[in-house]
Amino acid sequence: MTFLKLMVAVALAAAVAACVTVTNPATREQVLTYRLTRVDVVYAGDAKIWWGDGEREFAATKGVAAHNAESVANTPEGQAYLRGAISHKLEAAFERALAPYLVGERPVRLQVVVKGVRISSVIQRIVIGGNHAIAADINLVDAKTGEVLIAFAGQGASVPAGQGIVGTMVDHALMAAPIDRVIDNMAITYKNWLLKI
């Protein structure tokens, strides 16, 4: 693990831990008048992605050995691959979480502005521990006018990672992929906040 990645991991963990709960100004009844038309995912200009499994997936598509995945993934093409994969996962998770509830008359779209993603590596979890985290600004926007109806700046989500050798093995054997777990956690947390559950 490079020093820069460690610093990014610490900064993202601090940002997620420091998240202040934003108050949802809308009533549940008002929210239920909305109809979700789509989920858009974009990335903040300084968004950092640290996802070793995604890096190795991209390297495999290029015929590059796993131990060289980081260098290949840090290219513009590699970053576009990682962002695209994460975007698809975010879109699907938010649609699963919100579509059953947002079935009203007023069309809205959800805009997720990703600020950072950190999926702890196996080595990190074995040696020093860690968790998986994502941070984003999330806006519910009127689909016709573009007006921001409800803003949630700085939403963070994290899930624990298996600690030590045994914890990491159990985590890998029994749990969904870390990226899926942290994204599902973010979508469900947002749904609960939006609907005041």
mmCIF file of C-alpha atoms in Angstrom:
data_model
loop_
_atom_site.group_PDB
_atom_site.id
_atom_site.type_symbol
_atom_site.label_atom_id
_atom_site.label_comp_id
_atom_site.label_asym_id
_atom_site.label_seq_id
_atom_site.Cartn_x
_atom_site.Cartn_y
_atom_site.Cartn_z
ATOM 1 C CA MET A 1 0.000 0.000 0.000
ATOM 2 C CA THR A 2 1.477 3.339 -0.958
ATOM 3 C CA PHE A 3 1.677 6.220 1.492
ATOM 4 C CA LEU A 4 -0.648 8.300 -0.695
ATOM 5 C CA LYS A 5 -3.314 5.585 -0.657
ATOM 6 C CA LEU A 6 -3.018 5.339 3.118
ATOM 7 C CA MET A 7 -3.526 9.090 3.429
ATOM 8 C CA VAL A 8 -6.534 8.988 1.089
ATOM 9 C CA ALA A 9 -7.983 6.122 3.126
ATOM 10 C CA VAL A 10 -7.545 8.041 6.374
ATOM 11 C CA ALA A 11 -9.073 11.202 4.867
ATOM 12 C CA LEU A 12 -12.090 9.356 3.445
ATOM 13 C CA ALA A 13 -12.640 7.491 6.716
ATOM 14 C CA ALA A 14 -12.497 10.797 8.600
ATOM 15 C CA ALA A 15 -14.960 12.389 6.177
ATOM 16 C CA VAL A 16 -17.412 9.521 6.581
ATOM 17 C CA ALA A 17 -16.983 9.476 10.358
ATOM 18 C CA ALA A 18 -17.457 13.252 10.572
ATOM 19 C CA CYS A 19 -20.663 13.278 8.553
ATOM 20 C CA VAL A 20 -23.295 15.321 10.306
ATOM 21 C CA THR A 21 -26.810 14.107 9.784
ATOM 22 C CA VAL A 22 -28.553 16.490 7.428
ATOM 23 C CA THR A 23 -32.197 17.134 8.220
ATOM 24 C CA ASN A 24 -34.650 16.189 5.497
ATOM 25 C CA PRO A 25 -36.910 19.255 5.083
ATOM 26 C CA ALA A 26 -39.677 17.361 3.247
ATOM 27 C CA THR A 27 -42.460 15.450 4.900
ATOM 28 C CA ARG A 28 -42.887 11.754 4.163
ATOM 29 C CA GLU A 29 -46.205 12.550 2.481
ATOM 30 C CA GLN A 30 -44.519 15.080 0.201
ATOM 31 C CA VAL A 31 -41.765 12.602 -0.730
ATOM 32 C CA LEU A 32 -44.364 9.970 -1.612
ATOM 33 C CA THR A 33 -45.769 12.319 -4.292
ATOM 34 C CA TYR A 34 -42.492 11.933 -6.233
ATOM 35 C CA ARG A 35 -41.889 9.403 -9.020
ATOM 36 C CA LEU A 36 -38.295 8.315 -9.619
ATOM 37 C CA THR A 37 -37.467 8.525 -13.324
ATOM 38 C CA ARG A 38 -33.726 7.848 -13.192
ATOM 39 C CA VAL A 39 -30.525 7.930 -11.163
ATOM 40 C CA ASP A 40 -27.568 9.931 -12.465
ATOM 41 C CA VAL A 41 -24.070 9.373 -11.087
ATOM 42 C CA VAL A 42 -21.289 11.893 -11.587
ATOM 43 C CA TYR A 43 -17.926 12.362 -9.902
ATOM 44 C CA ALA A 44 -16.554 15.389 -8.103
ATOM 45 C CA GLY A 45 -13.420 16.709 -9.809
ATOM 46 C CA ASP A 46 -11.214 15.564 -6.949
ATOM 47 C CA ALA A 47 -12.978 12.224 -6.330
ATOM 48 C CA LYS A 48 -10.571 9.451 -5.330
ATOM 49 C CA ILE A 49 -11.285 5.794 -6.010
ATOM 50 C CA TRP A 50 -9.402 3.079 -4.209
ATOM 51 C CA TRP A 51 -10.849 -0.302 -5.215
ATOM 52 C CA GLY A 52 -8.291 -3.062 -5.709
ATOM 53 C CA ASP A 53 -10.754 -5.648 -7.027
ATOM 54 C CA GLY A 54 -11.910 -3.209 -9.704
ATOM 55 C CA GLU A 55 -8.313 -2.409 -10.601
ATOM 56 C CA ARG A 56 -7.559 -6.114 -11.027
ATOM 57 C CA GLU A 57 -10.705 -6.610 -13.144
ATOM 58 C CA PHE A 58 -9.593 -3.809 -15.453
ATOM 59 C CA ALA A 59 -6.033 -5.141 -15.639
ATOM 60 C CA ALA A 60 -7.395 -8.565 -16.629
ATOM 61 C CA THR A 61 -9.272 -6.989 -19.552
ATOM 62 C CA LYS A 62 -5.922 -5.655 -20.756
ATOM 63 C CA GLY A 63 -4.023 -8.906 -20.199
ATOM 64 C CA VAL A 64 -1.969 -7.327 -17.415
ATOM 65 C CA ALA A 65 -0.898 -9.358 -14.370
ATOM 66 C CA ALA A 66 -2.711 -8.613 -11.094
ATOM 67 C CA HIS A 67 0.475 -7.324 -9.415
ATOM 68 C CA ASN A 68 0.621 -4.524 -12.038
ATOM 69 C CA ALA A 69 -3.075 -3.640 -11.774
ATOM 70 C CA GLU A 70 -2.605 -0.376 -9.901
ATOM 71 C CA SER A 71 -0.382 1.195 -12.559
ATOM 72 C CA VAL A 72 -2.774 0.216 -15.368
ATOM 73 C CA ALA A 73 -5.844 1.359 -13.418
ATOM 74 C CA ASN A 74 -4.359 4.811 -12.822
ATOM 75 C CA THR A 75 -4.592 5.642 -16.526
ATOM 76 C CA PRO A 76 -7.533 7.710 -17.816
ATOM 77 C CA GLU A 77 -8.973 4.549 -19.398
ATOM 78 C CA GLY A 78 -8.601 2.657 -16.132
ATOM 79 C CA GLN A 79 -10.271 5.398 -14.109
ATOM 80 C CA ALA A 80 -13.131 5.543 -16.608
ATOM 81 C CA TYR A 81 -13.578 1.767 -16.220
ATOM 82 C CA LEU A 82 -13.675 2.007 -12.402
ATOM 83 C CA ARG A 83 -16.056 4.970 -12.436
ATOM 84 C CA GLY A 84 -18.329 3.256 -14.928
ATOM 85 C CA ALA A 85 -18.503 0.062 -12.874
ATOM 86 C CA ILE A 86 -19.209 1.972 -9.656
ATOM 87 C CA SER A 87 -21.793 4.157 -11.416
ATOM 88 C CA HIS A 88 -23.734 1.108 -12.616
ATOM 89 C CA LYS A 89 -23.713 -0.353 -9.112
ATOM 90 C CA LEU A 90 -24.890 2.944 -7.571
ATOM 91 C CA GLU A 91 -27.667 3.387 -10.135
ATOM 92 C CA ALA A 92 -28.959 -0.141 -9.552
ATOM 93 C CA ALA A 93 -28.765 0.096 -5.746
ATOM 94 C CA PHE A 94 -30.603 3.431 -5.559
ATOM 95 C CA GLU A 95 -33.267 2.254 -8.004
ATOM 96 C CA ARG A 96 -33.813 -0.918 -5.928
ATOM 97 C CA ALA A 97 -34.055 1.114 -2.738
ATOM 98 C CA LEU A 98 -36.251 3.986 -3.984
ATOM 99 C CA ALA A 99 -38.359 2.822 -6.946
ATOM 100 C CA PRO A 100 -40.898 0.873 -4.820
ATOM 101 C CA TYR A 101 -41.644 4.037 -2.794
ATOM 102 C CA LEU A 102 -41.283 6.897 -5.275
ATOM 103 C CA VAL A 103 -44.311 6.097 -7.450
ATOM 104 C CA GLY A 104 -46.230 9.380 -7.180
ATOM 105 C CA GLU A 105 -47.128 11.897 -9.879
ATOM 106 C CA ARG A 106 -44.202 14.365 -9.801
ATOM 107 C CA PRO A 107 -41.222 13.073 -11.824
ATOM 108 C CA VAL A 108 -37.856 13.373 -10.100
ATOM 109 C CA ARG A 109 -34.348 12.138 -10.711
ATOM 110 C CA LEU A 110 -31.641 11.398 -8.206
ATOM 111 C CA GLN A 111 -28.204 12.908 -8.731
ATOM 112 C CA VAL A 112 -25.350 11.214 -6.865
ATOM 113 C CA VAL A 113 -22.072 13.188 -6.873
ATOM 114 C CA VAL A 114 -19.390 10.750 -5.734
ATOM 115 C CA LYS A 115 -16.607 12.321 -3.668
ATOM 116 C CA GLY A 116 -14.656 9.180 -2.847
ATOM 117 C CA VAL A 117 -14.702 5.394 -2.652
ATOM 118 C CA ARG A 118 -12.343 3.320 -0.522
ATOM 119 C CA ILE A 119 -12.476 -0.445 -0.434
ATOM 120 C CA SER A 120 -9.852 -1.749 2.002
ATOM 121 C CA SER A 121 -7.458 -4.250 0.501
ATOM 122 C CA VAL A 122 -7.068 -7.768 1.835
ATOM 123 C CA ILE A 123 -3.528 -6.975 3.001
ATOM 124 C CA GLN A 124 -4.693 -3.879 4.876
ATOM 125 C CA ARG A 125 -7.508 -5.817 6.575
ATOM 126 C CA ILE A 126 -5.139 -8.590 7.633
ATOM 127 C CA VAL A 127 -2.333 -6.315 8.855
ATOM 128 C CA ILE A 128 -3.984 -3.182 10.316
ATOM 129 C CA GLY A 129 -7.728 -3.659 9.859
ATOM 130 C CA GLY A 130 -10.045 -1.316 8.054
ATOM 131 C CA ASN A 131 -13.476 -0.759 6.618
ATOM 132 C CA HIS A 132 -15.045 0.095 3.278
ATOM 133 C CA ALA A 133 -16.440 3.585 2.689
ATOM 134 C CA ILE A 134 -18.088 5.852 0.153
ATOM 135 C CA ALA A 135 -18.944 9.553 0.309
ATOM 136 C CA ALA A 136 -21.266 11.540 -1.972
ATOM 137 C CA ASP A 137 -23.574 14.521 -2.240
ATOM 138 C CA ILE A 138 -27.077 13.383 -3.178
ATOM 139 C CA ASN A 139 -29.725 15.640 -4.688
ATOM 140 C CA LEU A 140 -33.322 14.836 -5.510
ATOM 141 C CA VAL A 141 -34.087 16.997 -8.542
ATOM 142 C CA ASP A 142 -37.319 17.912 -10.323
ATOM 143 C CA ALA A 143 -37.066 16.009 -13.625
ATOM 144 C CA LYS A 144 -38.787 18.778 -15.619
ATOM 145 C CA THR A 145 -37.259 21.974 -14.197
ATOM 146 C CA GLY A 146 -33.943 20.773 -12.787
ATOM 147 C CA GLU A 147 -34.745 22.409 -9.442
ATOM 148 C CA VAL A 148 -33.073 20.729 -6.466
ATOM 149 C CA LEU A 149 -35.934 19.619 -4.233
ATOM 150 C CA ILE A 150 -33.994 17.906 -1.447
ATOM 151 C CA ALA A 151 -30.226 18.049 -0.942
ATOM 152 C CA PHE A 152 -28.139 15.730 1.201
ATOM 153 C CA ALA A 153 -24.596 17.095 1.148
ATOM 154 C CA GLY A 154 -21.858 14.840 2.422
ATOM 155 C CA GLN A 155 -23.668 11.550 2.852
ATOM 156 C CA GLY A 156 -21.242 8.880 3.884
ATOM 157 C CA ALA A 157 -21.622 5.161 4.281
ATOM 158 C CA SER A 158 -19.263 2.542 5.579
ATOM 159 C CA VAL A 159 -19.375 -1.144 6.322
ATOM 160 C CA PRO A 160 -16.971 -3.173 8.415
ATOM 161 C CA ALA A 161 -14.375 -5.349 6.790
ATOM 162 C CA GLY A 162 -13.190 -8.671 8.150
ATOM 163 C CA GLN A 163 -10.235 -8.031 10.450
ATOM 164 C CA GLY A 164 -7.154 -10.245 10.605
ATOM 165 C CA ILE A 165 -6.612 -13.437 8.671
ATOM 166 C CA VAL A 166 -9.666 -15.335 9.923
ATOM 167 C CA GLY A 167 -11.999 -12.330 9.728
ATOM 168 C CA THR A 168 -10.889 -11.582 6.182
ATOM 169 C CA MET A 169 -11.409 -15.208 5.128
ATOM 170 C CA VAL A 170 -14.874 -15.348 6.717
ATOM 171 C CA ASP A 171 -15.763 -11.985 5.164
ATOM 172 C CA HIS A 172 -14.741 -13.234 1.722
ATOM 173 C CA ALA A 173 -16.555 -16.559 2.086
ATOM 174 C CA LEU A 174 -19.864 -15.381 3.536
ATOM 175 C CA MET A 175 -20.453 -11.789 2.501
ATOM 176 C CA ALA A 176 -21.245 -10.002 -0.740
ATOM 177 C CA ALA A 177 -18.424 -8.154 -2.481
ATOM 178 C CA PRO A 178 -17.255 -5.173 -0.385
ATOM 179 C CA ILE A 179 -18.128 -2.626 -3.102
ATOM 180 C CA ASP A 180 -21.687 -3.982 -3.285
ATOM 181 C CA ARG A 181 -22.103 -3.951 0.499
ATOM 182 C CA VAL A 182 -21.003 -0.334 0.941
ATOM 183 C CA ILE A 183 -23.091 0.879 -2.017
ATOM 184 C CA ASP A 184 -26.184 -0.990 -0.791
ATOM 185 C CA ASN A 185 -25.607 0.519 2.666
ATOM 186 C CA MET A 186 -25.513 4.018 1.159
ATOM 187 C CA ALA A 187 -28.703 3.473 -0.849
ATOM 188 C CA ILE A 188 -30.625 2.027 2.102
ATOM 189 C CA THR A 189 -29.388 4.751 4.465
ATOM 190 C CA TYR A 190 -30.506 7.411 1.978
ATOM 191 C CA LYS A 191 -33.906 5.721 1.513
ATOM 192 C CA ASN A 192 -34.439 5.637 5.283
ATOM 193 C CA TRP A 193 -33.420 9.303 5.587
ATOM 194 C CA LEU A 194 -35.599 10.415 2.666
ATOM 195 C CA LEU A 195 -38.678 8.493 3.797
ATOM 196 C CA LYS A 196 -38.031 9.193 7.493
ATOM 197 C CA ILE A 197 -38.117 5.517 8.347
#
